[in-house]
Coordinates of C-alpha atoms in Angstrom, one line a residue:
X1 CA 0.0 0.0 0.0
X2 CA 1.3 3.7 -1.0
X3 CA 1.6 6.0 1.6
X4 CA -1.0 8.0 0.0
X5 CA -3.3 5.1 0.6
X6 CA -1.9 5.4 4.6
X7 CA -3.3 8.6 5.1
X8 CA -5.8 8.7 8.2
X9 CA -7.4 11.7 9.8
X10 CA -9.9 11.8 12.7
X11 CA -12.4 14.2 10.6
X12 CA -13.0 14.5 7.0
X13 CA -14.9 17.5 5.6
X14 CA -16.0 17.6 2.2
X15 CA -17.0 20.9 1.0
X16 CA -15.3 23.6 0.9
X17 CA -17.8 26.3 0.5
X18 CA -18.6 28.3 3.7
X19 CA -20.2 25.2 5.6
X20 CA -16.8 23.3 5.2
X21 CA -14.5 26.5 6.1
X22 CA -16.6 27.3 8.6
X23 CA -16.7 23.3 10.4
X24 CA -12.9 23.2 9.8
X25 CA -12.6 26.5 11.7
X26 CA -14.5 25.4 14.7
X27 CA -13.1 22.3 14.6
X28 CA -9.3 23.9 16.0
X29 CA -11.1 26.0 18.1
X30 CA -12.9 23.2 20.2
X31 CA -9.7 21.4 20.1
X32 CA -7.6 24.1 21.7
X33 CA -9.8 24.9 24.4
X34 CA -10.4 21.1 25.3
X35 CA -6.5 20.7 24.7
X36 CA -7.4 17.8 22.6
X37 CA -4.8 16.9 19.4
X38 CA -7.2 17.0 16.4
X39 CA -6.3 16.4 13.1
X40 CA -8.5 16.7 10.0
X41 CA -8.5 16.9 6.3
X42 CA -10.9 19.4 4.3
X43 CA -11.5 18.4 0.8
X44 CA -12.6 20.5 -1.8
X45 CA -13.4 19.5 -5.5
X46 CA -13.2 22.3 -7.4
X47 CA -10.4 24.8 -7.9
X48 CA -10.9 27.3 -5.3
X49 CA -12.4 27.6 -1.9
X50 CA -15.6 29.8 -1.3
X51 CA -18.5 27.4 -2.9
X52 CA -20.8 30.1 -3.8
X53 CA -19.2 32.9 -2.0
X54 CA -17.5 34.8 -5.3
X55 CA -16.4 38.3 -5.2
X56 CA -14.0 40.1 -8.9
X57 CA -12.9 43.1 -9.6
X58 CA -15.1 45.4 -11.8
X59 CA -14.1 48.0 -13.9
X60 CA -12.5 51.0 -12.0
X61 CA -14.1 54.8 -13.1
X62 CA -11.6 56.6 -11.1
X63 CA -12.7 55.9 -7.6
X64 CA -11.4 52.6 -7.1
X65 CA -12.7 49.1 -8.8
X66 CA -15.9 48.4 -8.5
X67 CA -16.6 45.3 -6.2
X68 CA -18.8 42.7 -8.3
X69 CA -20.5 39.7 -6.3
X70 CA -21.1 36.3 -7.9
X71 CA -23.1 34.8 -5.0
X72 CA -24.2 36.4 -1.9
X73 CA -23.6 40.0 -1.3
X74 CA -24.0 40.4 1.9
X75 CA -25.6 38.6 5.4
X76 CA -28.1 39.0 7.6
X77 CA -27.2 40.5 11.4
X78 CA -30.5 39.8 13.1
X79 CA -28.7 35.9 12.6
X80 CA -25.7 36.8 14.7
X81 CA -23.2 33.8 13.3
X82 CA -21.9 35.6 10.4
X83 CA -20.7 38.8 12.8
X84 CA -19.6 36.5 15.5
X85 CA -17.1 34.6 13.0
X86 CA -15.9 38.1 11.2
X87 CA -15.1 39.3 14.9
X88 CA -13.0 36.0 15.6
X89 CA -11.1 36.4 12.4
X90 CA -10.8 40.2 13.8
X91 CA -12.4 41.7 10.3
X92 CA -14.7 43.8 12.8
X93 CA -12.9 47.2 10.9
X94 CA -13.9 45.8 7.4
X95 CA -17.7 45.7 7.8
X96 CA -19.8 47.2 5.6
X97 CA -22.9 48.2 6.0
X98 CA -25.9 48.9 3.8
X99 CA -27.2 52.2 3.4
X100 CA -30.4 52.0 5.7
X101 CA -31.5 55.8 4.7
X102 CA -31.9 55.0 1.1
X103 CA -33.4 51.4 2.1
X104 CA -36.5 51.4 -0.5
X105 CA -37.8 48.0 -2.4
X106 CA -39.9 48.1 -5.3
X107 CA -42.6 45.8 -7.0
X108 CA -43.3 45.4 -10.8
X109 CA -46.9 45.8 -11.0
X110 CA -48.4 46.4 -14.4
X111 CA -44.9 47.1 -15.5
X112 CA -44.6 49.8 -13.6
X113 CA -42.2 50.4 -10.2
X114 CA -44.2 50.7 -7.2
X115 CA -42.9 51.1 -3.5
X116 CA -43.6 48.8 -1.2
X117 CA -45.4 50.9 1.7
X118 CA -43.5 51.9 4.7
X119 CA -43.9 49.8 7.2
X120 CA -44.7 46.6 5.5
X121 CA -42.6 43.6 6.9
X122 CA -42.3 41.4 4.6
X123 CA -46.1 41.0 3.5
X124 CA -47.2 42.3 7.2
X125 CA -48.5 46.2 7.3
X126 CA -47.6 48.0 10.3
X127 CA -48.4 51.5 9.3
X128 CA -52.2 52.5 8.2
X129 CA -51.8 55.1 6.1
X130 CA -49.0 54.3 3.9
X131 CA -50.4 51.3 3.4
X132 CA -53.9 52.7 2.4
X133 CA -52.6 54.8 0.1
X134 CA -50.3 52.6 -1.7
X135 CA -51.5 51.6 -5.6
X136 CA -50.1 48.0 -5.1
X137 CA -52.7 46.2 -3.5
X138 CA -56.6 47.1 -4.6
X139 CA -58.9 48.1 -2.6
X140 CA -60.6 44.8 -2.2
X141 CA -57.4 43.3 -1.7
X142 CA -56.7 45.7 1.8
X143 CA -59.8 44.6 3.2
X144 CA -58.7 40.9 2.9
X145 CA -55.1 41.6 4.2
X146 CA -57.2 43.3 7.2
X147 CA -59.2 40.1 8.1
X148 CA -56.0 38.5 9.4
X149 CA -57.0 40.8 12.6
X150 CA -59.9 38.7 13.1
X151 CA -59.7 35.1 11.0
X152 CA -58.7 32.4 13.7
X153 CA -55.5 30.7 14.2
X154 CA -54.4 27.8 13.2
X155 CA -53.1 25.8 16.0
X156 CA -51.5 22.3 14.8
X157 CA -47.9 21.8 14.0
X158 CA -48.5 20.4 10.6
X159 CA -46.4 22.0 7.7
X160 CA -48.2 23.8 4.5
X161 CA -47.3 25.9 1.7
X162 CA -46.3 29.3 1.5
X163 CA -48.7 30.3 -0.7
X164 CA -51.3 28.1 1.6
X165 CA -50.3 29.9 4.6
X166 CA -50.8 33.5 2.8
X167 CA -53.6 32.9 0.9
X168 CA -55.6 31.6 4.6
X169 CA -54.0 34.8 6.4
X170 CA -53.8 37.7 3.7
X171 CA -55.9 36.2 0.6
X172 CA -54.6 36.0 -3.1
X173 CA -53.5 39.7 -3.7
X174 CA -51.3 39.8 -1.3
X175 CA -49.8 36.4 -2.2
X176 CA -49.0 37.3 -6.0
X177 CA -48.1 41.0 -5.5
X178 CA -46.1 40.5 -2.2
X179 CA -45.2 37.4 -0.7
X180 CA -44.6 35.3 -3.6
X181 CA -41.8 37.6 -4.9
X182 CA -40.8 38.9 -1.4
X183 CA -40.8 35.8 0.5
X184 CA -40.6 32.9 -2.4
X185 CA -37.3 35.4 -3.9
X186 CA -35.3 34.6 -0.8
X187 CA -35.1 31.0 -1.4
X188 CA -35.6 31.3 -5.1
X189 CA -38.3 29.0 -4.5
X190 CA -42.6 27.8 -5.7
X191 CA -44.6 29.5 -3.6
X192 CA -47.0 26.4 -3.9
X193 CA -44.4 23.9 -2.9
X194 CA -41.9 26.0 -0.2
X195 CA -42.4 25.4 3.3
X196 CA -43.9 27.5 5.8
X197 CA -42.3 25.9 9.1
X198 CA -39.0 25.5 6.8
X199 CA -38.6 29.1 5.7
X200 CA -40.8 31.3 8.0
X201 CA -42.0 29.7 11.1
X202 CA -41.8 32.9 13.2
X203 CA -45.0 33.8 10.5
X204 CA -47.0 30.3 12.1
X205 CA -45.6 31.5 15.8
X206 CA -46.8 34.8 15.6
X207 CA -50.5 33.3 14.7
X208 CA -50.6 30.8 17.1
X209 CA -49.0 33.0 20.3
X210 CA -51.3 36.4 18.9
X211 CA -54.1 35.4 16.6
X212 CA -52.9 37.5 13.7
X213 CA -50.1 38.3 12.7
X214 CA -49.8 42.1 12.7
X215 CA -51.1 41.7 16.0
X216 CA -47.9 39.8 16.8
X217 CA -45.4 42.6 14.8
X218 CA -47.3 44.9 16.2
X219 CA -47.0 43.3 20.5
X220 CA -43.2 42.5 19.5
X221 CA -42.2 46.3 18.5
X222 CA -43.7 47.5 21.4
X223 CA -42.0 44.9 23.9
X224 CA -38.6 45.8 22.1
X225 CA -39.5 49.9 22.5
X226 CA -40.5 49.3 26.4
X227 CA -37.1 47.0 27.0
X228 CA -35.2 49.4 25.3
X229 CA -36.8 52.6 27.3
X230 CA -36.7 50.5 30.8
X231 CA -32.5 49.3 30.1
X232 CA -31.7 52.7 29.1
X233 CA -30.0 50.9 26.5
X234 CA -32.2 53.0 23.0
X235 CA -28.8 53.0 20.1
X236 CA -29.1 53.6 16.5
X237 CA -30.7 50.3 15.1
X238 CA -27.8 48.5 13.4
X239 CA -27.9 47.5 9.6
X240 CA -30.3 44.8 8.5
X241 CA -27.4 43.0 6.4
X242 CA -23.3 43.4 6.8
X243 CA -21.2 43.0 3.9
X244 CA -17.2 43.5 3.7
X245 CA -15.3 47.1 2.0
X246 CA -14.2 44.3 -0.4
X247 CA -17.0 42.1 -0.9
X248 CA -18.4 38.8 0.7
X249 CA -15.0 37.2 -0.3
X250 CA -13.6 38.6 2.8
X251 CA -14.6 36.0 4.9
X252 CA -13.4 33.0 2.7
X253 CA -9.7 34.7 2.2
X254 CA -9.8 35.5 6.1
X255 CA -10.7 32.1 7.4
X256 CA -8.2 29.9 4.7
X257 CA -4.9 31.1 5.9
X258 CA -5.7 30.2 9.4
X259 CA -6.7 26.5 8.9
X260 CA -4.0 24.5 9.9
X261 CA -5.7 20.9 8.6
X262 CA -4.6 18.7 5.6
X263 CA -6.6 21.1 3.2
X264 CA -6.9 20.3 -0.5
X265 CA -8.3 21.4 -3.4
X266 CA -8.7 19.8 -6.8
X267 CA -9.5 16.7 -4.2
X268 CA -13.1 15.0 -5.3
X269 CA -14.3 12.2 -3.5
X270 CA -15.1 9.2 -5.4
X271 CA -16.6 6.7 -2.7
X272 CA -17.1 6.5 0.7
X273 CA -17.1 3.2 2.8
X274 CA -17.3 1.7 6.0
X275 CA -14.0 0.3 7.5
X276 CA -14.0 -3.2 9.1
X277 CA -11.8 -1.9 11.8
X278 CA -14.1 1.3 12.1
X279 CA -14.4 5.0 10.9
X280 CA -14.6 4.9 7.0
X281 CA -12.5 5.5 4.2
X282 CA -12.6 7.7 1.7
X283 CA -11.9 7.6 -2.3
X284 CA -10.2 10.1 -3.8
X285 CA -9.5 11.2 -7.7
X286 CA -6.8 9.6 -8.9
X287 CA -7.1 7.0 -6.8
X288 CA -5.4 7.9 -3.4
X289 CA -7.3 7.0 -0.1
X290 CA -7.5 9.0 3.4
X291 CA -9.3 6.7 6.8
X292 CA -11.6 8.7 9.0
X293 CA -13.5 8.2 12.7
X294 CA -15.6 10.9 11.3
X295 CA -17.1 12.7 8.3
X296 CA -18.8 16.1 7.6
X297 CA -20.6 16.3 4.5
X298 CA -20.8 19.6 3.4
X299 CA -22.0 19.4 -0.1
X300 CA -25.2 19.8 -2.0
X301 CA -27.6 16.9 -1.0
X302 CA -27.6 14.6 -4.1
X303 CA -23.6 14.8 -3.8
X304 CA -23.8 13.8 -0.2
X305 CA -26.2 10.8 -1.6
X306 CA -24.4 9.2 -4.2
X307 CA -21.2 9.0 -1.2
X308 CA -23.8 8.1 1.0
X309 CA -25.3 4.8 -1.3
X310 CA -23.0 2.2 0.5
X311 CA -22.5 3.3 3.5
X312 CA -26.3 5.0 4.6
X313 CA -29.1 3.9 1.7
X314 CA -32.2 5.1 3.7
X315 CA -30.5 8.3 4.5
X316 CA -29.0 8.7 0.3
X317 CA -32.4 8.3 -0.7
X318 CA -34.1 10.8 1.6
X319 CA -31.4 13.3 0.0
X320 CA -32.3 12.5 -3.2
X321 CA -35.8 13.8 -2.2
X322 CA -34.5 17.0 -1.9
X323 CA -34.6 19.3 -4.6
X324 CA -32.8 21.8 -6.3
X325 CA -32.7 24.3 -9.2
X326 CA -30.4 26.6 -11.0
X327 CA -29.8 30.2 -10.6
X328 CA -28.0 32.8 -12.2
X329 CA -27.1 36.5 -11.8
X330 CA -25.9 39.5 -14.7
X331 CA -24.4 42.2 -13.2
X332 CA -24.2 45.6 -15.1
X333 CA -21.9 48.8 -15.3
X334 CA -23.3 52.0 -16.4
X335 CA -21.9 55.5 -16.3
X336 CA -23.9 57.1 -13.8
X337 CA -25.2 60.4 -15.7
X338 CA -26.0 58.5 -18.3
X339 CA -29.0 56.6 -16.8
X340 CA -31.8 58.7 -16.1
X341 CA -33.6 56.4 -13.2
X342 CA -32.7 58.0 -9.8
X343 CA -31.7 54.4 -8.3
X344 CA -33.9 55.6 -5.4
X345 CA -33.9 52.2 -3.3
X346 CA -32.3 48.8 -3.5
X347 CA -33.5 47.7 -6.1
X348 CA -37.2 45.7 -6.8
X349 CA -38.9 42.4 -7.2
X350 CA -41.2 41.1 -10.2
X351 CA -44.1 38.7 -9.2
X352 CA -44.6 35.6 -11.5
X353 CA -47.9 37.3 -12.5
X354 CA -46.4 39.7 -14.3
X355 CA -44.6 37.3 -16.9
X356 CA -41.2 38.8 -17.1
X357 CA -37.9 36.7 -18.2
X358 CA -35.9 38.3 -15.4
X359 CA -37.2 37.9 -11.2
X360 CA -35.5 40.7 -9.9
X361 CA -32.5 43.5 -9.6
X362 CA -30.6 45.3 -7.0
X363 CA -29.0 48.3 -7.3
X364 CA -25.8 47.7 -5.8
X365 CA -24.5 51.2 -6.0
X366 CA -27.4 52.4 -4.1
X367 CA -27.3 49.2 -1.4
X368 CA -23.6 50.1 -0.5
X369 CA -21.2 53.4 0.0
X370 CA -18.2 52.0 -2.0
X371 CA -16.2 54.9 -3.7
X372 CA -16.2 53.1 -7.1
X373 CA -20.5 53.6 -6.9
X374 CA -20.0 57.6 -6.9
X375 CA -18.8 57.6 -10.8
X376 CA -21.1 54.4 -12.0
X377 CA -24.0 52.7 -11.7
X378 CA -24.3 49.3 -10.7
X379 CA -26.7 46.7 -11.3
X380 CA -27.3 43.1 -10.8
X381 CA -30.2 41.2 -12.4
X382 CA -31.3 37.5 -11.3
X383 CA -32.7 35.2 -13.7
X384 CA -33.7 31.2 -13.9
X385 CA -34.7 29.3 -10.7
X386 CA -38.1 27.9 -10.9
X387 CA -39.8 30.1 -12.8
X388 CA -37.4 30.8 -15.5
X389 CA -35.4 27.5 -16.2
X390 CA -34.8 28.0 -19.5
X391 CA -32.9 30.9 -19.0
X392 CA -30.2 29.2 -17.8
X393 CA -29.2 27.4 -21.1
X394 CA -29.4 30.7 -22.9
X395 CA -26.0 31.7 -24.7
X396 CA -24.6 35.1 -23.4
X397 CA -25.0 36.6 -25.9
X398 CA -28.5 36.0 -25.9
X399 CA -29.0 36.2 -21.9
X400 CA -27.3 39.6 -22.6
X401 CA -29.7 40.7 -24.9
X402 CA -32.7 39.8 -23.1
X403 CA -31.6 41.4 -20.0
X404 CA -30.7 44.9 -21.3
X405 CA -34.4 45.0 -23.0
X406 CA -36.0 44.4 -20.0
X407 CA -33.9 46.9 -18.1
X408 CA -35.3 49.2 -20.4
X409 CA -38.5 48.5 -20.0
X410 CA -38.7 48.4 -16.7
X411 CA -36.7 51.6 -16.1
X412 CA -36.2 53.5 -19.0
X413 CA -32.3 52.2 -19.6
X414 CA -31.6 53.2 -23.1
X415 CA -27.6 53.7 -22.4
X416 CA -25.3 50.9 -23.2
X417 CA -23.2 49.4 -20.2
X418 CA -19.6 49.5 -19.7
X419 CA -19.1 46.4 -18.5
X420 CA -21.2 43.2 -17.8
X421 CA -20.5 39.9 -15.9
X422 CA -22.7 37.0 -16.2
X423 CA -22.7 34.1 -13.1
X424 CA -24.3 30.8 -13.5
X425 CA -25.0 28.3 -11.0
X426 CA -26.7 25.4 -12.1
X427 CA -28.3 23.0 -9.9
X428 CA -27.1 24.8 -6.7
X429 CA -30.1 26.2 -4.6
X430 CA -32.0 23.4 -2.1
X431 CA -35.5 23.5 -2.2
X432 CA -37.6 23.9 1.0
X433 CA -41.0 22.3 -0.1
X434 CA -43.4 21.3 2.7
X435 CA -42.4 18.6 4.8
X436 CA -38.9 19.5 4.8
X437 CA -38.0 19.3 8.2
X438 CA -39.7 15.7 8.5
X439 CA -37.5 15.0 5.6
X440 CA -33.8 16.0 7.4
X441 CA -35.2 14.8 10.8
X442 CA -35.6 11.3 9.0
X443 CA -32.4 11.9 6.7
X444 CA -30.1 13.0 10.4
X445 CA -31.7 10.0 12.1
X446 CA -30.6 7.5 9.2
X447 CA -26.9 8.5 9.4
X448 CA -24.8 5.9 11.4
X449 CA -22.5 7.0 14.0
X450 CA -19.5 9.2 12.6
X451 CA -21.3 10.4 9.4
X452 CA -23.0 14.0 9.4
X453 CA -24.8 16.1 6.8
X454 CA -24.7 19.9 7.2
X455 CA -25.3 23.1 5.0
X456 CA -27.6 24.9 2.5
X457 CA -29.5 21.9 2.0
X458 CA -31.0 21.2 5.6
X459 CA -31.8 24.1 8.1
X460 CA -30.9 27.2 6.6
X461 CA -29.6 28.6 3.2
X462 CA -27.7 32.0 4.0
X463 CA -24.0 32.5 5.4
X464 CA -25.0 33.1 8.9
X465 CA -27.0 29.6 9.1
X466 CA -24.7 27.9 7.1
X467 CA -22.2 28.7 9.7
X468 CA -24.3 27.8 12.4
X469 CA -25.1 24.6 11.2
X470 CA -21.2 23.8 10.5
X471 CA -20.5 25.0 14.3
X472 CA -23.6 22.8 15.4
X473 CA -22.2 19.8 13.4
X474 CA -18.8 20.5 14.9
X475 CA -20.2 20.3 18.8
X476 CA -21.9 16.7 17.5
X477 CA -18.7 15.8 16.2
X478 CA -16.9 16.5 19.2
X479 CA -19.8 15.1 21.5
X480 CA -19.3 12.1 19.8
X481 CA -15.5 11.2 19.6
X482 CA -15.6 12.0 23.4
X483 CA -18.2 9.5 23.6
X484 CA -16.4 6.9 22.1
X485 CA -13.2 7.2 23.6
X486 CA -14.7 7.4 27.1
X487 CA -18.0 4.9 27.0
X488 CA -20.3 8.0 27.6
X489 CA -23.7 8.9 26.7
X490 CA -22.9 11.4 23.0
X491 CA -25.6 13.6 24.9
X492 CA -23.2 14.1 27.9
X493 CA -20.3 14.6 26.2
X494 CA -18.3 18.2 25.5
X495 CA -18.4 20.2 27.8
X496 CA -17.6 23.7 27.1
X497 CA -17.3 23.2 23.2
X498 CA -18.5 25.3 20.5
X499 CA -21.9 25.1 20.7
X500 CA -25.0 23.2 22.2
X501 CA -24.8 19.5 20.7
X502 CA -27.0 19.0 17.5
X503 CA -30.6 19.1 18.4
X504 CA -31.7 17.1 15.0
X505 CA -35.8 17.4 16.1
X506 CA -38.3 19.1 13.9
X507 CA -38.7 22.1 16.4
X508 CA -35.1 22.8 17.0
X509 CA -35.0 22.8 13.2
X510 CA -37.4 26.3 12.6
X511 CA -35.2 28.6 11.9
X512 CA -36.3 32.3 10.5
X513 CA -35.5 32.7 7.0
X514 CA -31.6 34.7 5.9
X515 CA -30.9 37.2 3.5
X516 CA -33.0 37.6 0.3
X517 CA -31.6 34.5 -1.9
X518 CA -28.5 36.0 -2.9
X519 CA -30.4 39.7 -3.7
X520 CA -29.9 40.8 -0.5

C-alpha cells in the first residue's frame, strides 16, 4: 500500500464552501480549548475555496474598482453567526454596511415600479396610512389583508405551503403582489411547494401565540420599545445586512490562511465506505485514499447521496428527495449620468404574474457606499430558478440581450453598459418544499455514527445559518468522539465546546429565514 493510501485523519470535511470552512474552523477552536490533538482533512473538488461565496474586480471609473458579487452580497445581522465569525477572524474594521437611509424596495406591477409601503414587513403592514394609500394592492385586496385581525388561528404543527399559509392569512392579492416575490425570492423557491415551518415559522408562531399576525409585529415592537426605554439601552438600530469594503469574499480569504488541517483542493471524492476496523474511508480522484472516525458532509444533497449509497441507503435516498434548481445572476456597469432612473432604493422584485424573463434587480451602488458607486451605476439582475429554467441554457450573448431590453423597460435604460459579468449556478439552490423538516429529521436520524450532513441543504440557506449549522455539526462531532473514547452517553459529552450538541428534532429545526436568496 502507498503511503497515500496510509493517510488517516480523525475528521473529514467535504466541501469547501462556507459550511466546510466554517466546520474546519471550529473544529481547531474546540480542540484548543479542550486541549485535545485533532487532526482533519478538508477536501474541496473544485479549484478554489468559497463554494458560492465569489467576489471580482469590476471595472474601475476613477474611484477605485468596482466590487462585483457572484453569490451572496451580503448577510443578515439579526442571525448573529456571520458577525460573531468576522469578529473571531478580527475583520470587525472591514464591515460594511448597507445604506439604511436609502433602504427602499420596489414591485413590478403592471410594469410599472411601485414602492412597497413603509412599514410593511415582509407581506405584514404596520403602518395604516401608507399602506392605504399605496397603488399596489386594490382596494378589495386591503380589506382581505385586514381580516387576518380577526380570521382564527391555526393551531397544529403540521407544515403547509407558503402560498397556503398566505392565501388563509392575507388572501390572493397579497400572495401574488407581495409574498410570492418577497418571500418565495429569498429562497428562489414555488410559492405552492416551499415550506412555511422550513422558511418562516416565526410567521406560524406569531399566529398561534397572537391570533394574527400584525397583531404579533405589532406586540413584539412595542415589547422591544419598552425594553429598550426601561434598560436605558435606545442605540441607532444596526444594519439589516453586513457585507465586507471588499466584498463577501472577505470572509473565505480571512478564514483559509488560518486553517492548519490537511486542506486540499482539486480533491473530489469518489466513494465512501465503512471500515471493518471502524471510521470509513474515503476515495479520492486519482485514486489515493484518506481513513476517517468521522465525516462532515458539506455538499449539496444529491452529492452527499451518491457517497452516501454504500454506507447510509435510507439516508442517500431521503437526499435524493431533496430538490434543487439553477440560478443565475448579470451584473451591469453603467456610467452614472448616463441613466436617467434615480436608483432611489435597493432595487425591486417582479411577481410571476407579471410574466417577465428576469425575477428581480438590486442596485448595488445604491445598497452600499463604496467609492467606485459615486462615478457608476451598478446593477445586478437574477434570472432562472423555478420560474425561469430556460434561462439558464441561454448563450450570453442571448442572456445579454434579453436582459438589457428588459432593463429598459422596466426603467427607461436606453444607455449601453460599460461592463457586464454574467454568473451561472446550475443545480445549486436546495429547495424547502413542505415537509422539509420531516425529511432531514428522517435523513439526520438514518446517518450511522461518525457520518454528518450539514449546509444549504438542511436548516438554513444563507451565510449566517450555514455557519451555524457547521458549528452545530462540529459540537456533535466532538460530543461524539468524546463518547467513544470514554464509554459515555454522546448527549453528555463536551463540555464547554462550541456550541450546544446538534438538536436534530423538527422544532429545533425552525429557523427564521436569511438574507434575500442572494439579492440581499
Amino acid at each position: 500500500m502507498t503511503a497515500a493510501r496510509q493517510q488517516a485523519v480523525q475528521v473529514a470535511i467535504v466541501g469547501g464552501g462556507i459550511t466546510g470552512l466554517s466546520a474546519a474552523w471550529f473544529l481547531q477552536q474546540a480542540a484548543a480549548r479542550m486541549e485535545r490533538p485533532l487532526t482533519y482533512a478538508l477536501l474541496e473538488s473544485g479549484r478554489r475555496w468559497g463554494g458560492k461565496i465569489v467576489t471580482e474586480s469590476g471595472p474601475d471609473g476613477g474611484a477605485g474598482p468596482l466590487v462585483v458579487e457572484g453569490g451572496p452580497d451580503s448577510f443578515i445581522t439579526q442571525k448573529p453567526w456571520g458577525l460573531q465569525l468576522a469578529g473571531e477572524l478580527g475583520l470587525n474594521d472591514q464591515l460594511l454596511p448597507t445604506r439604511d437611509e436609502r433602504r427602499q424596495t420596489f414591485v413590478v406591477h403592471r410594469g410599472r415600479l411601485v414602492p412597497l409601503p413603509d412599514g410593511l414587513m415582509l407581506t405584514i403592514p404596520t403602518r395604516l396610512g401608507p399602506f392605504l394609500r399605496s397603488p399596489l394592492i386594490s382596494l378589495p385586496g386591503k380589506l382581505r389583508m385586514g381580516l387576518d385581525l380577526v380570521l382564527p388561528a391555526r393551531k397544529d404543527e403540521e407544515d403547509e405551503t407558503l402560498a397556503d399559509f398566505m392565501r388563509r392569512r392575507f388572501g390572493r392579492e397579497a400572495l401574488d403582489k407581495i409574498a410570492e416575490p418577497l418571500m418565495s425570492g429569498i429562497y428562489n423557491a414555488e410559492a405552492e411547494r416551499q415550506s412555511i415551518l422550513a422558511t418562516f415559522p416565526m410567521f406560524r408562531d406569531l399566529e398561534k401565540k397572537h391570533g394574527s399576525l400584525i397583531k404579533g409585529i405589532l406586540a413584539g415592537r412595542r415589547a422591544r420599545a419598552a425594553a429598550g426605554a426601561a434598560n436605558g439601552t435606545l442605540r441607532p438600530p444596526q444594519s439589516m445586512f453586513m457585507s465586507f469594503q471588499k466584498g463577501m469574499a472577505t470572509l473565505v480569504e480571512a478564514l483559509v490562511p488560518r486553517l492548519r488541517g490537511d486542506l486540499r483542493l482539486e480533491a473530489g471524492v469518489e466513494r465512501l465506505r465503512r471500515r471493518p476496523a471502524g471510521g470509513y474511508e474515503l476515495q479520492l480522484a486519482g485514486g489515493s485514499h484518506l481513513a476517517a472516525e468521522a465525516i462532515i458532509l458539506a455538499v449539496p444533497a444529491y452529492a452527499a447521496a451518491r457517497l452516501l449509497e454504500e454506507s447510509a441507503p435510507q439516508a442517500a435516498a431521503g437526499l435524493k428527495q431533496i430538490r434543487y434548481v439553477g440560478t443565475g445572476t448579470i451584473s451591469l456597469v453603467y456610467d452614472r449620468e448616463k441613466i436617467g432612473h434615480p436608483l432611489d432604493g435597493f432595487g425591486f422584485v417582479i411577481p410571476r404574474s407579471e410574466r417577465r424573463l428576469i425575477n428581480a434587480v438590486t442596485w448595488s451602488s445604491t445598497k452600499f457606499d463604496r467609492p467606485a458607486h459615486r462615478r457608476q451605476a451598478l446593477l445586478r439582475v437574477f434570472f432562472g430558478g423555478s420560474r425561469r429554467p430556460e434561462m439558464m441554457e441561454l448563450a450570453d450573448g442571448a442572456l445579454f440581450e434579453i436582459v438589457v431590453r428588459e432593463l429598459e423597460s422596466l426603467m427607461g435604460i436606453t444607455a449601453a453598459p460599460t461592463y457586464h459579468r454574467i454568473f451561472r449556478w446550475p443545480g445549486a439552490n436546495p429547495q424547502y418544499d413542505a415537509g422539509h423538516l420531516g425529511r432531514v429529521a428522517a435523513i439526520e436520524s438514518a446517518l450511522p455514527a461518525g457520518l454528518f450532513v450539514s449546509g444549504s441543504p438542511y436548516r438554513g440557506i444563507g451565510v449566517p445559518d450555514c455557519i451555524r449549522q457547521a458549528r452545530e455539526t462540529v459540537a456533535a462531532v466532538m460530543a461524539e468522539t468524546i463518547a467513544s473514547a470514554s464509554g459515555q452517553p454522546a448527549a453528555a459529552a463536551a463540555p464547554g465546546g462550541p456550541a450546544a450538541p446538534l438538536d436534530r428534532s423538527p422544532a429545533a429545526a425552525r429557523q427564521s429565514p436569511t438574507r434575500p436568496g442572494g439579492r440581499s
